[in-house]
XYZ file of C-alpha atoms in Angstrom:
262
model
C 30.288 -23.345 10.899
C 27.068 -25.533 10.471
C 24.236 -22.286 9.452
C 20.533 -23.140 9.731
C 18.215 -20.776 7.147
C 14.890 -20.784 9.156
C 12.971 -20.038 5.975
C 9.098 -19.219 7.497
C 6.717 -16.197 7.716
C 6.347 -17.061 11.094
C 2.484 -15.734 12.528
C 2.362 -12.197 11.367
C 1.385 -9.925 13.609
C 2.180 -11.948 16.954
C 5.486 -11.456 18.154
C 4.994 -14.197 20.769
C 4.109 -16.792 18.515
C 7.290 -16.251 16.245
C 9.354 -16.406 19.656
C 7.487 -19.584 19.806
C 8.358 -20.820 15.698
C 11.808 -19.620 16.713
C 12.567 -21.574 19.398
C 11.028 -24.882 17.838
C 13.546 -23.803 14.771
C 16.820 -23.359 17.396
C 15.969 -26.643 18.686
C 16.092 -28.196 15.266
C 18.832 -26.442 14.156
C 21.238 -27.380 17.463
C 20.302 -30.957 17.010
C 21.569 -30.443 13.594
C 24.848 -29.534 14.699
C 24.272 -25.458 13.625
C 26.324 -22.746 15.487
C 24.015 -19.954 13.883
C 20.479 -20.038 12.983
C 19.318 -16.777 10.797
C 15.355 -15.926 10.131
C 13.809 -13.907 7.449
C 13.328 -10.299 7.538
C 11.223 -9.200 10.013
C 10.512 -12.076 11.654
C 9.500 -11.117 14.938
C 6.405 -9.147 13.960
C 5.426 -10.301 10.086
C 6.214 -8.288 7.168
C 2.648 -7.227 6.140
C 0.950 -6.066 9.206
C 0.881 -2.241 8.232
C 0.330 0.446 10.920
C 0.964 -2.660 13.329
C 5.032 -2.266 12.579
C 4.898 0.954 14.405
C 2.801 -0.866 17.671
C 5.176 -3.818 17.919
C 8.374 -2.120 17.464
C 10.787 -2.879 20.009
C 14.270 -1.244 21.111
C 17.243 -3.220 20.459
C 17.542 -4.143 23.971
C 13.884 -4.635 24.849
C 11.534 -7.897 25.913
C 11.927 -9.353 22.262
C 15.688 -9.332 22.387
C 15.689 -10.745 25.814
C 13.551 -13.632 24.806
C 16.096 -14.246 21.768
C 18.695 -14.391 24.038
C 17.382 -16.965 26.487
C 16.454 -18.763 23.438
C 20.091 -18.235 21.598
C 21.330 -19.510 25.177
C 19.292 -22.319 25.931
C 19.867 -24.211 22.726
C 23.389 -23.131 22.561
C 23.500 -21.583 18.968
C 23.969 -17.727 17.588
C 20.757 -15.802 15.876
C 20.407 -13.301 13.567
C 16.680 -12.112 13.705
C 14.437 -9.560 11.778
C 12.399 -7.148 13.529
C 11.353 -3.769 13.861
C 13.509 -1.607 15.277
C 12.577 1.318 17.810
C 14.732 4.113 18.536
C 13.361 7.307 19.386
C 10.961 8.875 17.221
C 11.920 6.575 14.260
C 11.085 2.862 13.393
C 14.219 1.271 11.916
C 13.951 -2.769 9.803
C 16.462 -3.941 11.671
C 18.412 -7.357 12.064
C 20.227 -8.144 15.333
C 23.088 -11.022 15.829
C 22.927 -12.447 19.246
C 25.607 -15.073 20.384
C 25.402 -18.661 21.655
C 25.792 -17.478 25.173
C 23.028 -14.308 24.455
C 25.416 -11.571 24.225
C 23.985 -8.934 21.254
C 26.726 -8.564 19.192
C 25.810 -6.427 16.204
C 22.688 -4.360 15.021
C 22.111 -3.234 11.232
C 19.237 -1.105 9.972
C 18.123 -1.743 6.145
C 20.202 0.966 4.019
C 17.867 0.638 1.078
C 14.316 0.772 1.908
C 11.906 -1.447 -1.035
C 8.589 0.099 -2.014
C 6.290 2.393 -0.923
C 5.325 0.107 1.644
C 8.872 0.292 3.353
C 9.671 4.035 3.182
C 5.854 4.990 4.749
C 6.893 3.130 7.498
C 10.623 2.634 7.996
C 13.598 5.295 8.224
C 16.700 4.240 6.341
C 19.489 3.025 8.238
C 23.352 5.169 7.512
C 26.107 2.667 8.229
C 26.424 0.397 5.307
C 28.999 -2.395 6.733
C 27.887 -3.851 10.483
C 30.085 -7.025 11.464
C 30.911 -9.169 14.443
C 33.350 -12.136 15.048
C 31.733 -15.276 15.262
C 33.188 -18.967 16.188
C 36.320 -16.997 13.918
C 34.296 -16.393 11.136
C 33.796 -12.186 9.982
C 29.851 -12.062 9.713
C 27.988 -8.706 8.163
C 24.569 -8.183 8.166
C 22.398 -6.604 5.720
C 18.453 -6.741 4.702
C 16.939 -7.807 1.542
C 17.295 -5.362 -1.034
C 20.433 -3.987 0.522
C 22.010 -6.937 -1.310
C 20.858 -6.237 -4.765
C 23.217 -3.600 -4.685
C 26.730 -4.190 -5.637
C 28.088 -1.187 -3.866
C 26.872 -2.709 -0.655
C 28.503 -6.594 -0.844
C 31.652 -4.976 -2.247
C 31.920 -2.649 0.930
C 31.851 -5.637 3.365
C 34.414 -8.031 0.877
C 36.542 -5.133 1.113
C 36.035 -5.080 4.979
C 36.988 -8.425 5.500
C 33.219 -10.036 5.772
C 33.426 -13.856 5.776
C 29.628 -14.458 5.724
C 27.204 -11.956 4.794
C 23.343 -12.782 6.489
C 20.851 -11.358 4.817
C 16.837 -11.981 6.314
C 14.685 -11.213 3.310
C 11.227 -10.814 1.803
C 11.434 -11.670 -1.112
C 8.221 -11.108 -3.536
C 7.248 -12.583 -6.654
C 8.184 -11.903 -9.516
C 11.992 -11.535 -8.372
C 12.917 -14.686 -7.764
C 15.670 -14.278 -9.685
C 17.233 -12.256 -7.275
C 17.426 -15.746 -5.091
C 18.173 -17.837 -8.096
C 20.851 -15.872 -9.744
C 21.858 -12.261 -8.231
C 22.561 -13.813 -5.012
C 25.467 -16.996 -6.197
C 26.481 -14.242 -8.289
C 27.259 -11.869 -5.154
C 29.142 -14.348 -3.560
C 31.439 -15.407 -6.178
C 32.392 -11.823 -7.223
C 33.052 -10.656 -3.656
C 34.365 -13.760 -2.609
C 32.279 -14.836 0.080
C 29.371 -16.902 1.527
C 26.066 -15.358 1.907
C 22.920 -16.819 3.252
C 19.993 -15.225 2.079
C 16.804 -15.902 3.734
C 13.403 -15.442 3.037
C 9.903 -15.197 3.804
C 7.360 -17.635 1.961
C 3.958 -17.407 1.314
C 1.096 -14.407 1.163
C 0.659 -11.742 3.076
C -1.171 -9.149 2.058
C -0.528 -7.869 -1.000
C 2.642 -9.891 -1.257
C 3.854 -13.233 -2.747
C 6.869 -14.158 -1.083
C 9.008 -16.481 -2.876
C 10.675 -18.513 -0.395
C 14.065 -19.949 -2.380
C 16.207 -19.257 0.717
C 20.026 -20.072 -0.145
C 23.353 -20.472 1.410
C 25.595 -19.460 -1.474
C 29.433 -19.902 -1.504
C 31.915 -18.213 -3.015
C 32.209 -20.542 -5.998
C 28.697 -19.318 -6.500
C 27.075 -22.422 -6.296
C 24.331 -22.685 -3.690
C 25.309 -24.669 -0.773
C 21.906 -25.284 0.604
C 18.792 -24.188 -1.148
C 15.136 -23.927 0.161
C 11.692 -24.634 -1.875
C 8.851 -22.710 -1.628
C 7.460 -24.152 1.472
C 8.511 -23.238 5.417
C 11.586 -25.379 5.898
C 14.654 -25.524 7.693
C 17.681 -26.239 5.644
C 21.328 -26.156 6.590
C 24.698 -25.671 4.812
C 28.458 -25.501 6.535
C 30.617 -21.990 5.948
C 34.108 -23.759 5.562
C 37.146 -20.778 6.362
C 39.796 -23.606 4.420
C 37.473 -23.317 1.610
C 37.030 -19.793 1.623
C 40.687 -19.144 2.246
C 41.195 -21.469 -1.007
C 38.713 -19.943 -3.415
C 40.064 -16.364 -2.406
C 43.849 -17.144 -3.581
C 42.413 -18.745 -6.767
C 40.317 -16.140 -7.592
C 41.651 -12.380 -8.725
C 38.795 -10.323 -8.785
C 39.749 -8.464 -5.427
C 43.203 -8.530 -6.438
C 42.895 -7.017 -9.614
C 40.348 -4.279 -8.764
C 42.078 -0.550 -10.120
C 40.263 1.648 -7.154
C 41.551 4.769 -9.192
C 39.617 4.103 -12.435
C 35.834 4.455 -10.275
C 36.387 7.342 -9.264
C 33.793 8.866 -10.777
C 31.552 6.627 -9.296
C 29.059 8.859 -6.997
């Protein structure tokens, strides 16, 4: 499956201008040949924008998701977008995975909230592994610093994941979480992750750009700059299927010695 890494800040603080970025990107990306085209985190709305994450949040079924849909539909390719997530009295970061034919097929909310910034304005989300068939690939979702966690990519290897998405803002000076950490996830767990950032300032913030489609060889399969780009890299099941008997660190795991792990 041919996966387009939309790696762009979009227009922070207009939702209707990313719509716009995004469906310039889907067009791109179909022409391409992609099936799925995934965004940074919080792409809808900007990452910066302060109180303005609480005005622009949107339920997971509102206008926003609608629009994504038509957009998903019209071009013929699945997304998996950032935004800000309404529900109730709380304000979730969110990603949601829409299919080719605009059915929503899975919602996460960021487990592990970054920063000050994040936790004034965000509730943590509670269910760790999210996943949804896709074109027969397993896909999980997961946000940014989720993925820094090894707890967290181990739980989806162990629940089958094929390809783990992961919209991002990524700030300087952790580029190294692009560089290394991620190639490093995917070997260990045995699967591909795209990880996809933001780029540029905003605000207070640096972001790094570096967006990567890593396999689980750990070598990156497609790998931005530090400019807004599109790039593209194929998630190849044969491949994965191949690198998985080869490789014995699932296999081997002894689940009774962590135990003590809390």
């Amino acid at each position: 499956m041919r996966t387009a890494l939309l790696q762009s800040s979009g227009r922070p603080g207009s939702t209707a201008e990313n719509l716009k970025v995004l469906d310039e990107a889907a067009s791109r990306a179909a022409a391409a040949g992609a099936g799925l085209l995934v965004t940074s985190e919080l792409f809808l709305t900007g990452y910066a924008i302060g109180d303005d994450i609480g005005v622009l949040a949107e339920t997971a079924d509102g206008d926003s998701a609608d629009a994504v849909a038509e957009i998903a539909g019209r071009h013929g390719l699945a997304i998996a977008y950032g935004y800000p997530e309404r529900a109730g009295e709380s304000v979730f970061n969110s990603v949601q995975l829409i299919s080719a034919d605009g059915t929503r097929l899975a919602g996460y909310r960021k487990t592990h909230l970054f920063g000050c910034f994040e936790r004034e304005h965000f509730t943590p989300g509670e269910q760790p592994v999210v996943q949804a068939r896709l074109d027969g690939v397993t896909v999980g979702l997961m946000i940014c610093y989720d993925v820094e966690f090894p707890e967290n990519v181990r739980a989806h290897a162990l629940a089958g994941t094929d390809l783990l998405l992961v919209p991002t803002a990524q700030m300087h000076p952790f580029q190294f979480v692009a560089e290394s950490v991620v190639p490093v996830r995917a070997f260990e767990n045995q699967l591909y992750v795209a990880y996809v950032n933001r780029v540029g300032r905003e605000g207070e913030f640096e972001f790094v750009g570096l967006s990567t489609l890593a396999g689980p060889d750990g070598t990156a399969r497609a790998r931005a700059g530090r400019v807004e780009e599109l790039v593209l890299g194929d998630v190849d099941p044969a491949f994965l299927a191949a690198s998985r008997e080869a490789n014995p660190y699932l296999k081997d795991r002894r689940p009774g010695l962590y135990g003590s792990l809390g």
